[in-house]
Structures are given as C-alpha cells and as structure tokens.
PDB file of C-alpha atoms in Angstrom:
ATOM      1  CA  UNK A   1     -20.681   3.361   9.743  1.00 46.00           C
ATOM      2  CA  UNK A   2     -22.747   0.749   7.512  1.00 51.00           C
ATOM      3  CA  UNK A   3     -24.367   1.311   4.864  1.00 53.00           C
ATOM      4  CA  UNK A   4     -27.438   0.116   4.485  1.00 55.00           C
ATOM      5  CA  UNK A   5     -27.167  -1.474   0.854  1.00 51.00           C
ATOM      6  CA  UNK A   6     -31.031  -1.979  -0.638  1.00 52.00           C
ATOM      7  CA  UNK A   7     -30.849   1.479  -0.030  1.00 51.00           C
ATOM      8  CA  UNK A   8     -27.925   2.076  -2.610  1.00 55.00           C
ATOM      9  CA  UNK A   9     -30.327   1.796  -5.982  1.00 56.00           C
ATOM     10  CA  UNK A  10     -30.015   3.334  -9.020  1.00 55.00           C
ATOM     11  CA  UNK A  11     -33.784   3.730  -8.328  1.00 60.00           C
ATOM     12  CA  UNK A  12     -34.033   5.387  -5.413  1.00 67.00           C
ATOM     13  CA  UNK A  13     -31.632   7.271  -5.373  1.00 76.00           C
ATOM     14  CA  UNK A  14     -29.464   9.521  -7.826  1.00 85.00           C
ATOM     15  CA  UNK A  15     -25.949   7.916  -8.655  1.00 86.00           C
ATOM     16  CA  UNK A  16     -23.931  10.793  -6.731  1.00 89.00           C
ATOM     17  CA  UNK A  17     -25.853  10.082  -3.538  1.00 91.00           C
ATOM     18  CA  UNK A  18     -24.764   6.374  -4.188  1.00 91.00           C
ATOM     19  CA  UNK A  19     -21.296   7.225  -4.804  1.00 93.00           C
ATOM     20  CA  UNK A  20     -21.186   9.908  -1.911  1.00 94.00           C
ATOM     21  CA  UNK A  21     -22.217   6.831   0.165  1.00 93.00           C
ATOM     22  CA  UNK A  22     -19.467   4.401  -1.097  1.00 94.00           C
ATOM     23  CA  UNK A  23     -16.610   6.925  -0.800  1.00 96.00           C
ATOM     24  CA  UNK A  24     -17.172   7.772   2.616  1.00 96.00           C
ATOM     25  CA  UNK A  25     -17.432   4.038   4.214  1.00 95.00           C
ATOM     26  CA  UNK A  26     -14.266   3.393   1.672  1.00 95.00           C
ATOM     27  CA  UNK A  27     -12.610   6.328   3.194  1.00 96.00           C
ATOM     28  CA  UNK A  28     -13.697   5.554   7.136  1.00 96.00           C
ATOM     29  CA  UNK A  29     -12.925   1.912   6.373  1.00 95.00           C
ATOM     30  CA  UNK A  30      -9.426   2.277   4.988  1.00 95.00           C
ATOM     31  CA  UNK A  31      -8.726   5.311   7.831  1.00 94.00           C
ATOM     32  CA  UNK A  32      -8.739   2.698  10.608  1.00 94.00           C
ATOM     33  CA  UNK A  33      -7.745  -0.587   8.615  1.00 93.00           C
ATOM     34  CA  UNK A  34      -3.827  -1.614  10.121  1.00 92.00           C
ATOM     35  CA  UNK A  35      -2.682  -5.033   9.003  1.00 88.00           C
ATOM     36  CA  UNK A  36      -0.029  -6.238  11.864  1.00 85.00           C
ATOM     37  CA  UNK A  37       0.331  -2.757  13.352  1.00 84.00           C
ATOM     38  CA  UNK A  38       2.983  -2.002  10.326  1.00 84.00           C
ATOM     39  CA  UNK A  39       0.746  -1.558   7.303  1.00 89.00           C
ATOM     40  CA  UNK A  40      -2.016   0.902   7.014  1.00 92.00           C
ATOM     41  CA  UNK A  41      -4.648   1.674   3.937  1.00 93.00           C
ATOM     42  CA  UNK A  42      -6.066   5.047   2.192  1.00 95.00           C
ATOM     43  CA  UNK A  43      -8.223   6.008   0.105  1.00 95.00           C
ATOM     44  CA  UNK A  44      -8.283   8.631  -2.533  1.00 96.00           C
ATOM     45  CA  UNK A  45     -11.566   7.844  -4.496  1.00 96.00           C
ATOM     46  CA  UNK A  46     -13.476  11.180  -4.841  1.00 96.00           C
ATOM     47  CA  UNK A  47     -17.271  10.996  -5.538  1.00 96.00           C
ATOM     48  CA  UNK A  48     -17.450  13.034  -9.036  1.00 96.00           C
ATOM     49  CA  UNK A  49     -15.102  10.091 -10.335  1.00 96.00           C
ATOM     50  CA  UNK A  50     -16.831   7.509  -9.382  1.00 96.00           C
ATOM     51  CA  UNK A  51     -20.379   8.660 -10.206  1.00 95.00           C
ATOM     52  CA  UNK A  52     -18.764   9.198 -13.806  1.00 96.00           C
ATOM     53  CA  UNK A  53     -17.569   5.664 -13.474  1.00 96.00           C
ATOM     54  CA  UNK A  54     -21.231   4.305 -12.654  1.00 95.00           C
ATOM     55  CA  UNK A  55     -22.902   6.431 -14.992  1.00 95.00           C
ATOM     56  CA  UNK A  56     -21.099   5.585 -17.888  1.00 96.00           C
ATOM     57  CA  UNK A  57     -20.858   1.928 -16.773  1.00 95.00           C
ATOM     58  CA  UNK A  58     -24.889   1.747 -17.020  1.00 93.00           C
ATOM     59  CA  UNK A  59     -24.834   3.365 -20.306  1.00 95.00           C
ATOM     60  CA  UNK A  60     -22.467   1.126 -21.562  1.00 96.00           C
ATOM     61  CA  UNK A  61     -24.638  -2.425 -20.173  1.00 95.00           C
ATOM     62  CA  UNK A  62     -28.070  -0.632 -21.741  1.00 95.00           C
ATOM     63  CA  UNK A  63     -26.308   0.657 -25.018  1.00 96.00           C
ATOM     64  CA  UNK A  64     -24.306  -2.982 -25.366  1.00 96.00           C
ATOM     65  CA  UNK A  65     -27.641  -5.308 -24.158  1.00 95.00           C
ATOM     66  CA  UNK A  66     -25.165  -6.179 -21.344  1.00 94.00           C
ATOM     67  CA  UNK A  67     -22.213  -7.243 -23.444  1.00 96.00           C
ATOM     68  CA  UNK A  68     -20.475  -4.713 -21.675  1.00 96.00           C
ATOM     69  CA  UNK A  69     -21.050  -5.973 -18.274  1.00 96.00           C
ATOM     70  CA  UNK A  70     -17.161  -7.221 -17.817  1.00 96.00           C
ATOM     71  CA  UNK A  71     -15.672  -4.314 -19.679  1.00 96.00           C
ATOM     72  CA  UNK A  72     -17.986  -2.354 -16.774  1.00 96.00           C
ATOM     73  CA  UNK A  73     -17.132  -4.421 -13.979  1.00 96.00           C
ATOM     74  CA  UNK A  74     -13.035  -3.488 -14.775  1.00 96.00           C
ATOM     75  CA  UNK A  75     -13.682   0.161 -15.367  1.00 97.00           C
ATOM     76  CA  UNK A  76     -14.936  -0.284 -11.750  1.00 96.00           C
ATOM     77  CA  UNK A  77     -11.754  -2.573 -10.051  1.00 96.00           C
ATOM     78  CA  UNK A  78      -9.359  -0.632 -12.119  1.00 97.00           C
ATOM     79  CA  UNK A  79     -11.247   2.885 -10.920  1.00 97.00           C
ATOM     80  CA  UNK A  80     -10.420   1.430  -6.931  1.00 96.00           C
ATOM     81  CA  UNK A  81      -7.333   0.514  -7.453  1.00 96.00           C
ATOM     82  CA  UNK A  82      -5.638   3.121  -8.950  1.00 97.00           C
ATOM     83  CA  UNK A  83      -7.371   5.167  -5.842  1.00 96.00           C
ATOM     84  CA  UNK A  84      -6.265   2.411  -3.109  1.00 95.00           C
ATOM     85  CA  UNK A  85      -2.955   3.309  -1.455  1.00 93.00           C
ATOM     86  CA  UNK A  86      -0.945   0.710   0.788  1.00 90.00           C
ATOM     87  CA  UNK A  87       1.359   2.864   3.049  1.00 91.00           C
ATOM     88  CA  UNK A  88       4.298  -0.191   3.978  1.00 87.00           C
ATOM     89  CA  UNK A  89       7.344   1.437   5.561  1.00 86.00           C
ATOM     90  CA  UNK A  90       9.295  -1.820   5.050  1.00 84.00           C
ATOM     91  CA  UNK A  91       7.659  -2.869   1.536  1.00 82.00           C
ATOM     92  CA  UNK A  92       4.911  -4.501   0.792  1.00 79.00           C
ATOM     93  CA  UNK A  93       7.228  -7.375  -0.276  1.00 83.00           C
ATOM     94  CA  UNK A  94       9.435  -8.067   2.568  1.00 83.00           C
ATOM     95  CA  UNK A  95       6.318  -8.313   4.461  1.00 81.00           C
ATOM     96  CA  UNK A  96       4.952 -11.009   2.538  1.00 82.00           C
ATOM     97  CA  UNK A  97       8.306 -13.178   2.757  1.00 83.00           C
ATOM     98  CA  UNK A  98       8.433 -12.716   6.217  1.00 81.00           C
ATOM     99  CA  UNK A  99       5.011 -13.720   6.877  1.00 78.00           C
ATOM    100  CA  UNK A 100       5.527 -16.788   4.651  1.00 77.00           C
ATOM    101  CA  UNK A 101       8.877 -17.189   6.723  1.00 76.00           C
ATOM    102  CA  UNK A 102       6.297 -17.588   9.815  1.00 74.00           C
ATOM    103  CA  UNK A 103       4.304 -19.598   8.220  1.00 70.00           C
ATOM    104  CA  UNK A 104       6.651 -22.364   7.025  1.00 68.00           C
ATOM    105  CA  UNK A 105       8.480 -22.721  10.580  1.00 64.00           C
ATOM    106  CA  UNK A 106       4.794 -23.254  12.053  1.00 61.00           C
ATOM    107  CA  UNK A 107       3.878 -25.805   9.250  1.00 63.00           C
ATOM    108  CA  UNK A 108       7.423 -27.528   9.685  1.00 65.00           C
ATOM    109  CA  UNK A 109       6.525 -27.242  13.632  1.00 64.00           C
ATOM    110  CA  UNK A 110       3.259 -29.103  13.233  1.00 65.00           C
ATOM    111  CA  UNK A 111       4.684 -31.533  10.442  1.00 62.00           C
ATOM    112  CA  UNK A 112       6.858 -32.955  13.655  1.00 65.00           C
ATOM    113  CA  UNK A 113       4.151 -32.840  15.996  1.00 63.00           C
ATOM    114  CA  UNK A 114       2.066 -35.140  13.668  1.00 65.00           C
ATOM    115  CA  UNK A 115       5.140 -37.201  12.758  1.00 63.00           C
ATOM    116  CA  UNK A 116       3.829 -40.711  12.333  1.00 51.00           C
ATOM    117  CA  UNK A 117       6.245 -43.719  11.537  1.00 54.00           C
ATOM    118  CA  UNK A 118       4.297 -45.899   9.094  1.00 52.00           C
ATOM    119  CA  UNK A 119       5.977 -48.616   7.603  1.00 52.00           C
ATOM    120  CA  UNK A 120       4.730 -51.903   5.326  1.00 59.00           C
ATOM    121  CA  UNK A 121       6.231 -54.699   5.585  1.00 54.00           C
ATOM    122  CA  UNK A 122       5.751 -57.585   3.408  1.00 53.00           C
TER     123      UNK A 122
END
C-alpha cells in the first residue's frame, strides 16, 4: 500500500482525504513492522487529529509569513509520537544494550582479524 505522494496536496485534495491517506499507510506500516522478531510497532493516530494538526499548522505558516514553520513542523513530530507505540516485552532498553553487546564482540572480533604489528624503529 503506497501512496502515491504528488497526489497528497493541499490543492487537490481536502486535508481529511490527506490525512485519511497518511493514517492508514501509518497504521498498515506499523501493523507488520517487527524489529528482530521481539519488538513490534502501532499506531494510534486517528484522522480528525491529524487533519486538525495540518489545518492549524497552515494557518499558523500563512498567519506568521512562515515564522511558524518550526513551531509547525513540532506540532507535527510531537502529534506522531505521542500516537507511536513500541510494544518491547523485554524493554526497549535491554534491547539496546544487548544489541550494543553484539556489536562490540564483532568490532573486537574484526579489530583481531585486522591486527597489524607496526613498529618504527629509529
């Protein structure tokens, strides 16, 4: 399910068909993203919040000259993630540190593959 994007303008189409659009690839996308087989995503955007997101984001840009553009652009990342959920039976934490557990035995594995005696003598 893409989306074709040129499609997704404020001047071709209202801003609810635009947001309908977004939340259901966000939803579909999230549904069947697994990271490692232990971590899995949702989505709980609904469409009225967001089109009041982008509606009063525009207003903002037009009423500020576009002064608002980074208060606008926050509205929006804070709007998806407070509506982003990260379902980690474990915690999300240890599975960082043991992913960066992984990844220092390989680098420490490669280091001695790589070892190269250099010495300068004078």
């Amino acid at each position: 399910m893409l989306v074709n994007w040129e499609l997704c303008t404020y001047e071709s189409n209202p801003p609810f068909i635009i947001a309908y659009v977004i939340t259901k690839e966000r939803e579909y996308v999230y549904a069947n993203t697994v990271l490692d087989e232990k971590i899995s995503f949702s989505s709980t955007l609904k469409v009225k919040s967001l089109t009041w997101v982008m509606i009063s984001n525009l207003l903002i840009i037009i009423f500020t000259l576009g002064f608002g553009t980074p208060w606008a652009k926050i509205r929006m990342a804070k709007l998806m993630l407070e509506h982003t959920l990260i379902d980690a039976p474990q915690g999300f934490d240890a599975y960082i540190e043991q992913q960066q557990e992984k990844s220092s035995a390989l680098a420490d594995q490669i280091g001695d593959v790589f070892d190269v005696e250099t010495d300068i003598a004078f």
